[in-house]
mmCIF file of C-alpha atoms in Angstrom:
data_model
loop_
_atom_site.group_PDB
_atom_site.id
_atom_site.type_symbol
_atom_site.label_atom_id
_atom_site.label_comp_id
_atom_site.label_asym_id
_atom_site.label_seq_id
_atom_site.Cartn_x
_atom_site.Cartn_y
_atom_site.Cartn_z
ATOM 1 C CA UNK A 1 0.000 0.000 0.000
ATOM 2 C CA UNK A 2 1.475 3.359 -1.081
ATOM 3 C CA UNK A 3 1.841 5.983 1.637
ATOM 4 C CA UNK A 4 1.221 9.667 0.888
ATOM 5 C CA UNK A 5 2.328 12.588 3.042
ATOM 6 C CA UNK A 6 1.299 16.209 3.555
ATOM 7 C CA UNK A 7 4.508 17.072 5.404
ATOM 8 C CA UNK A 8 6.781 19.957 4.465
ATOM 9 C CA UNK A 9 10.365 20.560 5.628
ATOM 10 C CA UNK A 10 12.066 23.935 6.166
ATOM 11 C CA UNK A 11 9.016 25.597 4.627
ATOM 12 C CA UNK A 12 6.714 28.453 5.588
ATOM 13 C CA UNK A 13 3.100 28.395 4.412
ATOM 14 C CA UNK A 14 2.006 32.022 3.993
ATOM 15 C CA UNK A 15 -1.601 33.117 4.445
ATOM 16 C CA UNK A 16 -3.746 33.033 1.314
ATOM 17 C CA UNK A 17 -3.700 36.103 -0.920
ATOM 18 C CA UNK A 18 -7.452 36.500 -0.562
ATOM 19 C CA UNK A 19 -7.709 36.095 3.223
ATOM 20 C CA UNK A 20 -9.983 38.594 4.937
ATOM 21 C CA UNK A 21 -8.045 38.236 8.206
ATOM 22 C CA UNK A 22 -5.845 41.104 9.334
ATOM 23 C CA UNK A 23 -4.196 39.077 12.116
ATOM 24 C CA UNK A 24 -4.105 35.509 13.355
ATOM 25 C CA UNK A 25 -7.574 34.951 14.798
ATOM 26 C CA UNK A 26 -8.622 31.804 16.680
ATOM 27 C CA UNK A 27 -11.521 29.994 14.978
ATOM 28 C CA UNK A 28 -14.862 30.565 16.710
ATOM 29 C CA UNK A 29 -15.843 28.057 19.372
ATOM 30 C CA UNK A 30 -18.914 26.083 18.382
ATOM 31 C CA UNK A 31 -20.779 23.256 20.068
ATOM 32 C CA UNK A 32 -19.190 20.712 17.706
ATOM 33 C CA UNK A 33 -15.541 21.626 17.155
ATOM 34 C CA UNK A 34 -14.645 22.482 13.571
ATOM 35 C CA UNK A 35 -11.577 21.125 11.777
ATOM 36 C CA UNK A 36 -10.040 24.613 12.066
ATOM 37 C CA UNK A 37 -10.657 24.748 15.830
ATOM 38 C CA UNK A 38 -9.191 21.270 16.332
ATOM 39 C CA UNK A 39 -6.096 22.066 14.253
ATOM 40 C CA UNK A 40 -5.673 25.397 16.056
ATOM 41 C CA UNK A 41 -5.913 23.804 19.503
ATOM 42 C CA UNK A 42 -3.337 21.104 18.725
ATOM 43 C CA UNK A 43 -0.892 23.564 17.164
ATOM 44 C CA UNK A 44 -1.318 26.312 19.757
ATOM 45 C CA UNK A 45 -0.619 23.968 22.667
ATOM 46 C CA UNK A 46 2.164 21.969 20.955
ATOM 47 C CA UNK A 47 4.427 24.084 18.717
ATOM 48 C CA UNK A 48 6.961 21.943 16.848
ATOM 49 C CA UNK A 49 5.750 18.744 18.498
ATOM 50 C CA UNK A 50 3.799 17.274 15.564
ATOM 51 C CA UNK A 51 4.140 16.977 11.793
ATOM 52 C CA UNK A 52 1.354 18.001 9.422
ATOM 53 C CA UNK A 53 0.513 14.315 8.987
ATOM 54 C CA UNK A 54 0.221 13.906 12.774
ATOM 55 C CA UNK A 55 -2.219 16.827 13.066
ATOM 56 C CA UNK A 56 -4.285 15.822 10.020
ATOM 57 C CA UNK A 57 -4.618 12.260 11.278
ATOM 58 C CA UNK A 58 -5.390 13.266 14.880
ATOM 59 C CA UNK A 59 -8.206 15.554 13.731
ATOM 60 C CA UNK A 60 -9.573 12.786 11.493
ATOM 61 C CA UNK A 61 -9.326 10.228 14.324
ATOM 62 C CA UNK A 62 -11.039 12.541 16.835
ATOM 63 C CA UNK A 63 -13.849 13.488 14.444
ATOM 64 C CA UNK A 64 -14.452 9.834 13.566
ATOM 65 C CA UNK A 65 -14.053 8.511 17.112
ATOM 66 C CA UNK A 66 -11.270 6.108 16.119
ATOM 67 C CA UNK A 67 -10.199 3.879 18.994
ATOM 68 C CA UNK A 68 -6.562 4.549 20.005
ATOM 69 C CA UNK A 69 -5.803 0.844 19.618
ATOM 70 C CA UNK A 70 -6.743 1.102 15.932
ATOM 71 C CA UNK A 71 -4.593 4.182 15.164
ATOM 72 C CA UNK A 72 -1.752 2.329 13.411
ATOM 73 C CA UNK A 73 -3.979 0.474 10.949
ATOM 74 C CA UNK A 74 -6.416 3.371 10.386
ATOM 75 C CA UNK A 75 -3.493 5.778 9.831
ATOM 76 C CA UNK A 76 -2.066 3.453 7.121
ATOM 77 C CA UNK A 77 -5.407 3.451 5.330
ATOM 78 C CA UNK A 78 -5.860 7.236 5.837
ATOM 79 C CA UNK A 79 -2.500 8.002 4.185
ATOM 80 C CA UNK A 80 -2.926 5.410 1.428
ATOM 81 C CA UNK A 81 -4.915 8.204 -0.281
ATOM 82 C CA UNK A 82 -3.551 11.714 -0.770
ATOM 83 C CA UNK A 83 -4.656 14.222 1.896
ATOM 84 C CA UNK A 84 -4.937 17.995 1.620
ATOM 85 C CA UNK A 85 -1.960 19.724 3.201
ATOM 86 C CA UNK A 86 -2.017 22.801 5.430
ATOM 87 C CA UNK A 87 -2.048 25.032 2.332
ATOM 88 C CA UNK A 88 -5.759 24.127 2.224
ATOM 89 C CA UNK A 89 -6.351 24.545 5.976
ATOM 90 C CA UNK A 90 -8.897 27.134 7.116
ATOM 91 C CA UNK A 91 -6.154 28.423 9.455
ATOM 92 C CA UNK A 92 -3.999 29.574 6.521
ATOM 93 C CA UNK A 93 -6.878 30.455 4.197
ATOM 94 C CA UNK A 94 -9.308 32.263 6.514
ATOM 95 C CA UNK A 95 -7.891 32.853 9.987
ATOM 96 C CA UNK A 96 -4.618 34.676 9.255
ATOM 97 C CA UNK A 97 -2.063 32.087 10.346
ATOM 98 C CA UNK A 98 1.142 30.992 8.672
ATOM 99 C CA UNK A 99 2.551 27.531 9.361
ATOM 100 C CA UNK A 100 6.273 26.902 9.694
ATOM 101 C CA UNK A 101 7.731 23.425 9.175
ATOM 102 C CA UNK A 102 11.194 22.866 10.631
ATOM 103 C CA UNK A 103 13.903 20.551 9.256
ATOM 104 C CA UNK A 104 12.201 17.572 10.947
ATOM 105 C CA UNK A 105 8.780 18.428 9.476
ATOM 106 C CA UNK A 106 7.427 19.544 12.871
ATOM 107 C CA UNK A 107 5.066 22.511 12.575
ATOM 108 C CA UNK A 108 4.064 25.645 14.468
ATOM 109 C CA UNK A 109 1.492 28.375 13.952
ATOM 110 C CA UNK A 110 2.251 32.117 13.573
ATOM 111 C CA UNK A 111 -0.259 34.942 13.256
ATOM 112 C CA UNK A 112 0.366 37.164 10.238
ATOM 113 C CA UNK A 113 0.778 40.161 12.574
ATOM 114 C CA UNK A 114 3.687 38.656 14.541
ATOM 115 C CA UNK A 115 7.415 39.448 14.347
ATOM 116 C CA UNK A 116 8.078 35.739 13.819
ATOM 117 C CA UNK A 117 5.822 35.669 10.732
ATOM 118 C CA UNK A 118 7.722 38.639 9.274
ATOM 119 C CA UNK A 119 11.039 36.966 10.126
ATOM 120 C CA UNK A 120 10.100 33.829 8.166
ATOM 121 C CA UNK A 121 8.945 35.974 5.242
ATOM 122 C CA UNK A 122 12.313 37.781 5.175
ATOM 123 C CA UNK A 123 14.462 34.642 5.597
ATOM 124 C CA UNK A 124 15.813 33.541 2.208
ATOM 125 C CA UNK A 125 16.822 30.145 3.657
ATOM 126 C CA UNK A 126 13.182 29.234 4.307
ATOM 127 C CA UNK A 127 11.147 28.026 1.336
ATOM 128 C CA UNK A 128 7.792 29.819 1.089
ATOM 129 C CA UNK A 129 4.522 28.546 -0.344
ATOM 130 C CA UNK A 130 1.182 30.337 -0.348
ATOM 131 C CA UNK A 131 -1.963 28.927 1.162
ATOM 132 C CA UNK A 132 -4.626 28.154 -1.408
ATOM 133 C CA UNK A 133 -7.038 30.911 -2.287
ATOM 134 C CA UNK A 134 -10.632 30.588 -1.111
ATOM 135 C CA UNK A 135 -11.914 32.044 -4.375
ATOM 136 C CA UNK A 136 -10.691 31.344 -7.873
ATOM 137 C CA UNK A 137 -9.583 34.398 -9.821
#
């Protein structure tokens, strides 16, 4: 079974060109947590602890009530198909956050208004990719 990945290394995902956000804004809290809220919570509490794949799978597992004992097998099946990366995340498209991946593929969240965000944007050693636009041109 082929394994796909959504991980990046030494890369900064910039906010989408068409974002309406002016700063990194936490997703609204709703009765049933949204994908954006779940991603935000995991990243906010654990900078550089998880890869993109780890976060994407954890959100999937939580939303689908996957038993922890089944994680290994379910994760294999989950990544046997391509998954959208964080360029398509509501955090980078709508909520004003950039995502930095370090050399180990571990990720952290940075609001577009922060010094750190600007530092990544100015660093020529860090590859930059834009988040996907919400609207097509």
